[in-house]
Coordinates of N, CA and C in Angstrom, one line a residue:
M1 N 35.9 -13.2 -18.1 CA 35.3 -14.6 -18.1 C 34.7 -15.4 -17.1
L2 N 33.6 -15.8 -16.6 CA 33.5 -15.7 -15.2 C 33.1 -17.4 -14.8
D3 N 34.0 -17.3 -13.8 CA 33.8 -19.1 -13.1 C 32.7 -19.3 -12.7
K4 N 32.9 -20.9 -12.1 CA 31.2 -21.3 -11.6 C 30.7 -20.4 -10.7
N5 N 31.7 -20.2 -9.7 CA 30.6 -18.6 -8.5 C 30.1 -17.8 -9.3
G6 N 30.5 -16.9 -10.6 CA 30.4 -15.8 -11.5 C 29.0 -16.1 -11.9
I7 N 28.7 -17.4 -12.5 CA 27.4 -17.6 -13.3 C 26.4 -17.8 -12.4
A8 N 26.2 -18.4 -11.2 CA 25.7 -18.3 -9.9 C 25.2 -16.7 -9.5
K9 N 26.4 -16.3 -9.4 CA 26.0 -14.6 -9.3 C 25.3 -14.0 -10.1
R10 N 25.5 -14.1 -11.5 CA 24.8 -13.3 -12.4 C 23.2 -13.9 -12.4
I11 N 22.9 -15.4 -11.7 CA 21.7 -16.4 -12.2 C 21.0 -15.5 -11.2
A12 N 21.9 -15.0 -10.4 CA 21.1 -14.7 -9.0 C 19.7 -13.8 -9.2
K13 N 20.7 -13.1 -9.9 CA 19.8 -11.7 -10.4 C 18.5 -11.7 -11.1
E14 N 18.5 -12.9 -11.5 CA 17.1 -13.2 -11.9 C 16.1 -14.1 -11.3
V15 N 16.7 -14.4 -9.7 CA 15.5 -14.6 -9.0 C 14.5 -13.6 -7.9
K16 N 13.5 -13.4 -8.3 CA 12.6 -12.3 -7.6 C 11.9 -12.6 -6.6
D17 N 11.9 -11.5 -5.4 CA 11.0 -11.2 -4.2 C 9.7 -12.6 -4.3
G18 N 9.7 -13.7 -3.3 CA 8.3 -14.3 -3.5 C 8.4 -15.8 -3.9
Y19 N 9.6 -15.6 -5.0 CA 9.8 -17.0 -6.0 C 10.0 -18.3 -5.3
Y20 N 9.6 -19.1 -5.5 CA 10.1 -20.9 -5.7 C 10.5 -21.2 -6.4
V21 N 12.0 -21.8 -5.8 CA 13.1 -21.8 -6.9 C 13.5 -23.7 -6.8
N22 N 14.1 -24.0 -7.8 CA 14.4 -25.6 -7.7 C 15.4 -24.8 -7.8
L23 N 16.9 -25.2 -7.5 CA 18.3 -25.9 -7.8 C 18.6 -27.0 -8.4
G24 N 19.3 -27.4 -9.5 CA 19.7 -28.3 -9.8 C 21.0 -28.9 -9.6
I25 N 21.2 -29.5 -9.6 CA 22.9 -30.5 -9.4 C 24.0 -29.6 -10.0
G26 N 25.0 -29.3 -9.4 CA 26.2 -28.5 -10.1 C 26.3 -27.0 -9.9
I27 N 26.5 -26.3 -10.7 CA 26.6 -25.1 -10.9 C 25.4 -24.3 -10.1
P28 N 23.9 -24.9 -10.4 CA 23.1 -24.2 -9.9 C 22.7 -24.2 -8.3
T29 N 23.5 -25.3 -7.5 CA 23.4 -25.0 -6.0 C 24.2 -23.7 -5.4
L30 N 24.7 -23.1 -6.6 CA 25.5 -22.6 -6.3 C 24.9 -20.8 -5.7
V31 N 23.9 -20.9 -6.3 CA 22.9 -19.8 -6.4 C 22.6 -18.9 -5.2
A32 N 22.2 -20.2 -4.5 CA 21.7 -20.1 -3.1 C 22.5 -19.2 -1.8
N33 N 23.7 -18.9 -2.5 CA 24.9 -18.1 -1.6 C 24.8 -16.6 -2.0
F34 N 24.0 -16.4 -3.3 CA 24.4 -15.1 -4.0 C 23.2 -14.4 -3.8
V35 N 22.0 -14.4 -3.6 CA 20.4 -14.1 -3.7 C 20.6 -12.8 -2.6
R36 N 19.8 -11.7 -2.9 CA 19.7 -10.5 -2.7 C 19.2 -10.8 -1.0
D37 N 20.0 -9.8 0.2 CA 19.1 -10.2 1.2 C 18.1 -9.6 1.7
D38 N 17.3 -8.8 0.8 CA 16.2 -7.9 0.6 C 14.9 -8.3 0.4
I39 N 15.2 -9.7 -0.1 CA 14.2 -10.1 -1.0 C 13.7 -11.8 -0.1
E40 N 12.5 -12.6 -0.2 CA 12.1 -13.5 0.3 C 12.3 -14.3 -0.8
V41 N 12.9 -16.0 -0.7 CA 13.4 -16.9 -1.9 C 13.4 -18.0 -0.9
E42 N 12.1 -19.2 -1.9 CA 12.1 -20.6 -1.1 C 13.2 -21.2 -1.6
F43 N 14.1 -21.7 -1.8 CA 14.5 -23.0 -2.6 C 14.4 -24.3 -2.1
Q44 N 13.4 -25.1 -3.5 CA 13.5 -26.8 -3.4 C 14.2 -27.3 -3.9
S45 N 14.5 -28.5 -2.9 CA 15.0 -29.6 -3.9 C 14.2 -30.5 -3.8
E46 N 14.8 -31.3 -4.8 CA 13.7 -32.3 -4.9 C 14.0 -34.0 -4.2
N47 N 14.4 -34.3 -2.8 CA 14.9 -34.9 -2.6 C 14.5 -34.7 -1.1
G48 N 13.2 -33.6 -1.1 CA 12.5 -33.2 0.0 C 12.8 -32.1 1.2
V49 N 13.1 -31.0 0.5 CA 13.3 -29.3 1.0 C 12.7 -28.2 0.6
L50 N 12.1 -28.2 1.1 CA 11.3 -26.4 1.0 C 12.3 -25.8 1.7
G51 N 13.2 -24.9 1.4 CA 13.7 -23.3 2.8 C 15.5 -23.7 2.9
M52 N 15.9 -24.2 1.8 CA 17.2 -24.2 1.6 C 18.2 -23.3 1.9
G53 N 18.9 -22.7 2.6 CA 20.1 -21.8 2.5 C 20.8 -22.1 2.1
P54 N 22.4 -21.2 2.0 CA 23.6 -21.4 1.7 C 24.4 -22.6 1.9
F55 N 25.5 -22.7 1.4 CA 26.8 -24.0 2.1 C 26.8 -23.8 3.2
P56 N 26.8 -24.5 3.7 CA 27.5 -24.3 5.4 C 29.2 -24.3 5.4
Y57 N 29.4 -23.3 6.7 CA 31.0 -23.3 6.8 C 31.6 -24.4 7.4
E58 N 32.8 -24.5 7.2 CA 33.6 -25.8 7.1 C 33.5 -26.5 8.2
G59 N 33.1 -27.1 9.1 CA 32.7 -27.7 10.4 C 31.7 -27.4 11.2
E60 N 30.2 -27.0 10.3 CA 29.2 -26.2 10.7 C 28.1 -27.5 10.0
E61 N 28.7 -28.1 8.9 CA 28.1 -29.3 7.9 C 27.1 -30.6 8.9
D62 N 26.2 -30.5 8.6 CA 25.4 -32.0 9.7 C 24.9 -32.9 7.9
P63 N 25.4 -33.7 8.2 CA 25.6 -35.2 7.0 C 24.0 -35.5 7.3
D64 N 23.1 -34.8 8.0 CA 21.6 -35.9 7.5 C 21.1 -35.0 7.0
I65 N 21.3 -33.1 6.3 CA 21.2 -32.3 5.6 C 21.9 -32.2 4.1
I66 N 21.3 -32.3 3.1 CA 21.7 -32.6 2.5 C 20.9 -32.2 0.8
N67 N 21.2 -31.6 -0.5 CA 20.8 -31.4 -1.8 C 20.4 -32.7 -2.2
A68 N 19.7 -32.1 -3.8 CA 20.0 -33.8 -4.5 C 20.9 -34.2 -5.1
G69 N 22.1 -33.2 -4.7 CA 23.4 -33.5 -5.1 C 24.2 -34.5 -4.0
K70 N 23.6 -34.3 -3.0 CA 24.1 -35.0 -1.8 C 25.3 -34.0 -1.4
Q71 N 25.0 -33.1 -1.2 CA 25.9 -32.0 -0.5 C 25.6 -31.3 0.2
T72 N 26.2 -31.1 1.3 CA 25.6 -30.3 2.5 C 24.5 -29.6 2.6
I73 N 23.7 -29.3 2.9 CA 23.2 -27.3 3.3 C 23.0 -27.2 4.5
T74 N 22.3 -25.7 4.3 CA 21.8 -25.4 5.9 C 20.3 -25.0 5.3
T75 N 19.4 -24.8 6.4 CA 18.3 -24.4 6.0 C 17.6 -23.1 6.9
L76 N 16.7 -22.6 5.7 CA 16.3 -21.3 6.6 C 14.9 -21.4 7.9
P77 N 15.3 -20.7 8.6 CA 14.1 -20.7 9.8 C 13.0 -20.9 9.1
G78 N 11.9 -21.9 8.9 CA 10.7 -22.6 8.7 C 10.5 -23.2 7.6
A79 N 12.1 -23.6 7.1 CA 12.6 -25.2 6.3 C 10.9 -26.2 6.7
S80 N 10.7 -26.8 5.6 CA 10.7 -28.3 6.2 C 10.5 -29.1 5.3
F81 N 10.7 -30.6 5.8 CA 11.2 -31.5 4.7 C 10.2 -32.3 4.9
F82 N 10.2 -33.2 3.2 CA 8.9 -34.0 3.1 C 9.4 -35.6 2.4
D83 N 8.7 -36.0 2.3 CA 9.1 -37.4 1.3 C 8.8 -36.8 -0.8
S84 N 9.2 -37.8 -1.3 CA 9.6 -37.4 -2.9 C 8.3 -37.6 -3.7
A85 N 7.3 -38.2 -2.9 CA 6.0 -37.6 -3.6 C 5.5 -36.6 -3.6
M86 N 5.7 -36.0 -2.5 CA 5.5 -35.0 -2.2 C 6.3 -33.5 -3.1
S87 N 7.5 -34.2 -3.2 CA 8.7 -33.0 -3.4 C 7.8 -33.1 -5.4
F88 N 7.6 -33.9 -5.9 CA 7.5 -34.0 -7.2 C 5.9 -33.9 -7.7
S89 N 5.2 -33.9 -6.5 CA 3.8 -32.9 -6.5 C 4.1 -31.3 -6.6
M90 N 4.8 -30.5 -6.0 CA 5.6 -29.7 -6.1 C 5.5 -29.2 -8.0
I91 N 6.7 -29.7 -8.1 CA 7.0 -29.7 -9.4 C 6.3 -30.2 -10.5
R92 N 5.9 -31.2 -10.3 CA 4.4 -31.6 -11.6 C 3.4 -30.8 -11.6
G93 N 3.0 -30.4 -10.1 CA 1.8 -29.1 -10.2 C 2.2 -27.7 -10.7
Q94 N 3.7 -27.5 -11.1 CA 3.7 -25.7 -11.4 C 3.6 -25.1 -10.5
H95 N 4.0 -25.4 -9.3 CA 3.7 -24.7 -8.2 C 5.7 -24.2 -8.1
V96 N 6.7 -24.4 -9.0 CA 8.0 -23.9 -8.8 C 7.9 -22.8 -10.1
D97 N 8.5 -21.6 -9.2 CA 8.5 -20.3 -10.6 C 9.6 -20.3 -11.2
L98 N 10.8 -20.6 -10.9 CA 12.2 -20.7 -11.6 C 12.4 -22.4 -11.1
T99 N 12.9 -23.0 -12.1 CA 14.3 -23.8 -12.4 C 15.2 -23.3 -13.1
I100 N 16.5 -23.7 -12.0 CA 17.6 -22.9 -12.6 C 18.1 -25.0 -13.0
L101 N 19.1 -25.5 -14.2 CA 19.6 -26.5 -14.5 C 20.8 -26.0 -15.0
G102 N 21.8 -27.3 -15.0 CA 23.1 -27.4 -15.6 C 22.6 -27.8 -16.9
A103 N 23.7 -28.1 -17.5 CA 23.3 -28.9 -18.8 C 24.8 -29.2 -20.1
M104 N 24.8 -30.1 -20.4 CA 25.8 -30.5 -21.4 C 25.3 -30.2 -22.7
E105 N 24.5 -29.4 -23.3 CA 24.1 -29.4 -24.1 C 22.8 -28.7 -24.4
V106 N 22.9 -27.4 -25.0 CA 22.0 -26.8 -25.6 C 21.4 -26.3 -26.8
A107 N 20.5 -26.8 -27.4 CA 20.5 -26.1 -28.7 C 19.5 -25.1 -29.3
E108 N 19.4 -24.8 -30.2 CA 19.1 -23.1 -30.1 C 17.1 -23.0 -30.4
N109 N 16.9 -24.0 -30.3 CA 15.2 -24.1 -30.3 C 14.4 -24.5 -28.8
G110 N 15.7 -24.3 -27.8 CA 15.5 -24.6 -26.3 C 15.6 -25.9 -26.1
D111 N 16.0 -27.1 -26.5 CA 16.2 -28.5 -26.5 C 17.7 -29.0 -25.3
I112 N 17.3 -29.4 -24.1 CA 18.5 -29.8 -23.6 C 18.8 -31.2 -23.5
A113 N 19.8 -31.1 -22.7 CA 20.7 -32.7 -23.0 C 20.9 -32.3 -21.5
N114 N 20.9 -32.9 -20.7 CA 21.8 -32.7 -19.2 C 21.8 -33.9 -18.1
W115 N 21.5 -35.3 -19.3 CA 21.5 -36.5 -18.3 C 22.1 -37.4 -18.4
K116 N 22.3 -38.0 -19.8 CA 23.0 -38.8 -19.9 C 23.8 -39.1 -21.3
I117 N 25.7 -39.4 -21.1 CA 26.3 -39.4 -22.1 C 25.9 -40.9 -22.8
P118 N 26.2 -41.0 -24.0 CA 25.8 -42.8 -24.2 C 26.9 -43.3 -24.2
G119 N 27.2 -44.5 -23.7 CA 28.1 -45.8 -22.9 C 29.1 -45.3 -21.6
K120 N 29.0 -44.5 -21.0 CA 29.0 -43.6 -19.5 C 27.8 -44.3 -18.8
M121 N 27.9 -45.1 -17.7 CA 27.4 -45.5 -16.6 C 26.5 -44.2 -16.3
V122 N 25.5 -43.8 -15.8 CA 24.3 -43.7 -15.0 C 23.3 -44.0 -14.1
K123 N 23.4 -43.5 -12.8 CA 22.7 -44.0 -11.8 C 21.0 -44.3 -12.5
G124 N 21.0 -43.0 -12.9 CA 19.2 -42.9 -13.6 C 19.3 -41.6 -13.3
M125 N 18.0 -40.7 -13.8 CA 17.6 -39.9 -14.7 C 17.6 -38.5 -13.6
G126 N 17.5 -39.3 -12.8 CA 17.0 -38.2 -11.4 C 15.1 -37.7 -11.5
G127 N 15.2 -35.8 -11.2 CA 14.1 -35.4 -11.3 C 14.1 -34.6 -13.0
A128 N 15.5 -35.1 -13.8 CA 15.1 -33.4 -14.5 C 14.4 -33.7 -15.6
M129 N 13.8 -34.9 -16.0 CA 12.4 -34.8 -17.1 C 11.4 -33.9 -16.4
D130 N 11.5 -34.3 -15.5 CA 9.8 -33.7 -14.1 C 10.2 -32.2 -14.3
L131 N 11.5 -31.6 -14.3 CA 11.4 -30.5 -14.2 C 11.2 -29.7 -15.4
V132 N 11.5 -30.4 -16.6 CA 11.7 -30.0 -17.7 C 10.5 -30.0 -18.3
A133 N 10.1 -31.0 -18.0 CA 8.2 -30.9 -18.5 C 7.5 -30.2 -17.8
S134 N 7.6 -29.9 -16.8 CA 6.7 -29.1 -15.6 C 7.1 -27.6 -15.5
A135 N 8.6 -27.2 -15.9 CA 8.8 -25.6 -14.9 C 8.3 -24.8 -16.8
E136 N 8.2 -23.5 -15.9 CA 7.4 -22.6 -17.3 C 9.0 -21.5 -17.6
N137 N 10.1 -21.8 -16.6 CA 10.7 -20.8 -17.0 C 12.2 -21.4 -16.5
I138 N 13.0 -21.8 -17.1 CA 13.8 -22.7 -17.2 C 15.2 -21.8 -17.0
I139 N 16.2 -21.5 -16.5 CA 17.4 -21.3 -17.2 C 18.5 -22.1 -16.9
V140 N 19.4 -21.8 -17.7 CA 20.5 -23.1 -17.7 C 21.9 -22.9 -17.0
A141 N 22.4 -22.9 -16.5 CA 23.7 -22.5 -16.1 C 25.3 -23.4 -16.6
M142 N 25.8 -22.9 -17.6 CA 26.9 -24.3 -17.8 C 28.0 -23.5 -18.5
M143 N 29.0 -24.3 -18.6 CA 29.9 -23.5 -19.6 C 29.8 -23.3 -20.8
H144 N 30.4 -22.4 -21.6 CA 30.0 -22.5 -23.0 C 30.7 -23.3 -24.0
T145 N 31.5 -24.0 -23.3 CA 32.6 -24.7 -24.9 C 33.0 -26.0 -23.6
N146 N 33.1 -27.2 -24.1 CA 33.5 -28.0 -23.0 C 35.2 -28.0 -23.3
R147 N 35.7 -29.3 -22.3 CA 36.8 -29.3 -22.3 C 37.9 -28.9 -23.3
A148 N 37.1 -29.6 -24.6 CA 38.4 -29.7 -25.6 C 38.0 -28.3 -26.6
G149 N 37.2 -27.7 -26.4 CA 36.4 -26.3 -26.6 C 35.6 -26.3 -27.7
A150 N 34.9 -27.7 -28.0 CA 34.0 -27.7 -28.6 C 32.6 -26.8 -28.3
S151 N 32.0 -26.3 -28.8 CA 30.8 -25.4 -28.2 C 29.7 -26.8 -27.9
K152 N 28.9 -26.1 -26.8 CA 28.0 -26.4 -26.0 C 26.7 -26.1 -26.5
L153 N 26.5 -25.0 -27.0 CA 25.3 -24.1 -27.3 C 25.4 -24.8 -29.0
L154 N 24.4 -25.5 -29.6 CA 24.1 -26.1 -30.6 C 23.1 -25.5 -31.7
K155 N 23.5 -26.2 -32.5 CA 21.9 -26.1 -34.0 C 21.5 -27.0 -32.9
R156 N 22.0 -28.3 -33.1 CA 20.8 -29.4 -32.6 C 21.8 -30.0 -31.4
C157 N 21.1 -30.8 -30.3 CA 21.4 -31.5 -29.5 C 22.3 -32.5 -30.0
T158 N 23.5 -33.1 -29.7 CA 24.1 -34.7 -29.9 C 23.4 -35.7 -29.0
L159 N 23.3 -35.4 -28.0 CA 23.5 -36.3 -26.9 C 21.5 -36.3 -26.7
P160 N 21.7 -37.8 -25.8 CA 19.9 -37.9 -26.0 C 19.3 -36.6 -24.8
L161 N 18.4 -36.4 -25.6 CA 17.5 -35.3 -25.0 C 16.7 -35.3 -23.4
T162 N 16.6 -34.2 -21.9 CA 16.1 -34.5 -21.5 C 14.8 -33.7 -22.1
G163 N 14.8 -32.7 -22.8 CA 13.3 -32.2 -22.6 C 13.3 -30.9 -24.1
V164 N 12.5 -30.9 -24.6 CA 12.3 -30.1 -26.0 C 11.9 -28.6 -26.0
G165 N 12.4 -28.1 -26.5 CA 12.0 -26.5 -26.1 C 11.6 -26.0 -24.8
C166 N 12.3 -26.2 -24.1 CA 11.8 -25.5 -23.4 C 12.7 -25.0 -21.9
V167 N 14.0 -24.3 -22.4 CA 15.0 -23.6 -22.4 C 14.9 -22.6 -23.0
K168 N 14.7 -21.4 -21.7 CA 14.4 -20.0 -21.6 C 15.2 -18.9 -21.8
K169 N 16.4 -19.3 -21.1 CA 17.6 -18.5 -20.9 C 18.8 -19.2 -20.6
I170 N 20.0 -18.9 -21.2 CA 21.7 -19.5 -20.4 C 22.4 -18.6 -20.4
V171 N 23.2 -19.0 -19.0 CA 23.8 -18.1 -18.4 C 25.3 -19.0 -18.3
T172 N 26.1 -18.5 -19.3 CA 27.8 -19.3 -19.6 C 28.6 -18.4 -18.8
N173 N 30.2 -18.9 -18.9 CA 31.2 -18.2 -18.1 C 31.6 -16.8 -19.4
M174 N 30.9 -17.5 -20.3 CA 31.1 -15.9 -21.6 C 29.9 -15.0 -21.6
A175 N 28.5 -15.5 -21.3 CA 27.4 -14.5 -22.2 C 26.6 -15.3 -21.4
V176 N 25.4 -14.1 -21.4 CA 24.1 -13.8 -21.0 C 23.5 -14.4 -22.7
I177 N 22.5 -14.9 -22.3 CA 21.9 -15.9 -24.1 C 19.9 -15.9 -23.8
E178 N 19.3 -15.2 -24.4 CA 18.0 -15.6 -24.6 C 18.1 -16.4 -25.5
V179 N 16.8 -17.7 -25.7 CA 16.5 -18.4 -26.7 C 14.9 -17.8 -27.2
T180 N 15.0 -17.7 -28.1 CA 14.1 -16.7 -28.9 C 14.1 -18.3 -30.6
E181 N 12.6 -17.6 -31.1 CA 12.1 -18.4 -31.6 C 12.9 -18.6 -33.0
G182 N 13.8 -17.3 -33.3 CA 15.0 -17.2 -34.5 C 16.4 -18.1 -33.7
G183 N 16.5 -18.5 -32.7 CA 17.5 -18.9 -32.2 C 18.3 -18.1 -30.9
F184 N 19.2 -18.0 -30.9 CA 19.8 -17.8 -29.6 C 19.9 -16.0 -29.7
E185 N 20.0 -15.2 -28.7 CA 20.1 -13.8 -28.9 C 21.0 -13.9 -28.1
L186 N 22.0 -12.8 -27.9 CA 22.7 -12.7 -27.1 C 22.3 -11.4 -26.5
L187 N 22.3 -11.3 -24.7 CA 22.0 -10.2 -24.3 C 23.1 -9.6 -23.7
E188 N 24.3 -10.7 -23.0 CA 25.4 -9.5 -22.2 C 26.8 -10.6 -22.3
R189 N 27.5 -10.0 -22.0 CA 29.0 -10.7 -22.6 C 29.5 -10.3 -21.2
A190 N 30.5 -11.1 -20.7 CA 31.1 -11.6 -19.6 C 32.1 -10.8 -19.7
P191 N 32.7 -10.0 -18.3 CA 33.9 -9.5 -18.4 C 34.9 -9.9 -19.2
G192 N 35.8 -8.5 -19.8 CA 36.8 -9.4 -20.7 C 36.4 -10.0 -22.6
V193 N 35.7 -10.3 -22.6 CA 35.1 -11.3 -23.5 C 34.2 -10.4 -24.5
S194 N 34.6 -10.8 -25.8 CA 34.6 -9.8 -26.9 C 33.2 -10.8 -27.9
V195 N 32.3 -9.9 -27.8 CA 31.3 -10.9 -28.7 C 31.6 -11.8 -30.1
E196 N 32.7 -11.4 -30.7 CA 33.4 -12.2 -31.8 C 34.1 -13.4 -31.3
A197 N 34.3 -13.7 -29.9 CA 34.5 -14.8 -29.0 C 33.6 -15.3 -28.7
I198 N 32.5 -14.6 -28.2 CA 31.4 -15.1 -27.6 C 30.2 -16.0 -29.3
K199 N 30.5 -15.5 -30.5 CA 30.2 -15.9 -31.6 C 31.0 -17.3 -32.3
E200 N 32.5 -17.0 -32.3 CA 33.2 -18.0 -32.3 C 33.3 -19.2 -31.4
A201 N 32.4 -19.5 -30.2 CA 32.1 -20.2 -29.2 C 31.1 -20.8 -29.2
T202 N 29.8 -20.0 -30.3 CA 28.9 -20.7 -30.1 C 28.1 -21.6 -32.0
E203 N 27.7 -22.5 -31.7 CA 27.3 -23.2 -32.8 C 26.2 -23.3 -33.3
G204 N 25.3 -22.9 -32.3 CA 24.6 -22.9 -32.9 C 23.6 -20.6 -33.7
H205 N 22.9 -21.0 -34.3 CA 22.4 -19.3 -34.8 C 22.3 -18.6 -33.6
L206 N 23.3 -17.5 -33.4 CA 23.2 -16.4 -32.8 C 23.3 -15.2 -33.5
M207 N 21.6 -14.5 -32.7 CA 21.9 -13.1 -33.1 C 22.4 -12.3 -32.3
V208 N 22.8 -10.7 -32.7 CA 23.4 -9.6 -32.2 C 22.8 -8.6 -32.7
R209 N 22.1 -8.1 -31.7 CA 20.8 -6.9 -31.8 C 22.1 -5.5 -31.0
G210 N 22.5 -4.5 -32.1 CA 23.3 -3.3 -31.6 C 24.0 -3.6 -30.5
E211 N 24.8 -2.9 -29.6 CA 25.9 -2.8 -28.6 C 25.3 -3.7 -27.2
I212 N 26.4 -5.0 -27.1 CA 26.1 -5.5 -26.2 C 26.2 -5.2 -24.4
P213 N 25.8 -4.5 -23.4 CA 26.6 -4.2 -22.5 C 27.1 -5.8 -21.5
E214 N 28.4 -5.5 -21.1 CA 28.9 -6.2 -20.0 C 28.4 -6.4 -18.7
M215 N 27.8 -7.8 -18.3 CA 27.4 -8.2 -17.1 C 27.6 -7.2 -16.2
K216 N 27.5 -7.2 -15.1 CA 27.4 -6.5 -14.0 C 27.1 -7.7 -12.9
L217 N 27.9 -7.4 -12.3 CA 27.7 -8.9 -11.0 C 27.4 -7.9 -9.4

């Protein structure tokens, strides 16, 4: 089974040369640490940064250079800074090739809930709805189950939706799953995790075609 870094490392394999990529808050921010050195990728943060690099080493942090989750980051040569209007023009104008988001729930039809739990205070929606409404390629990074052991991959989301039918692929601590017209399809399983365990942890309809390979990180 993967930890958060393992999830990010697997998602980094989905990042292609020349991509512009938006990283959401949480596990997605780790992806920048694992992108191959032989490709050029521009990471965009909705607070107004293009050209994010890996997290800084301890003692090298600059508190003025942060991502949307208010974590300190590094920037690569040629990076640029801009206001929110410019940032969301990039997002709404569909200039981002890949969006990587965290989620509390994903439904088998590609719906995503990742911004609000009823009854709990939230500061605001942030850029989540803009991202899911504008992006054509969305990968979700999440744990397969919640702390109580209940599935987060559902037939239908129970929390307020962020977007409808927009998720293309999910990478969890247990599996890589594609969202298809027929529901979830299992593509890969995490090291040491059986197909049966993944089925038990998935509430939504899960299709399994043939032998499922183990992830290669």
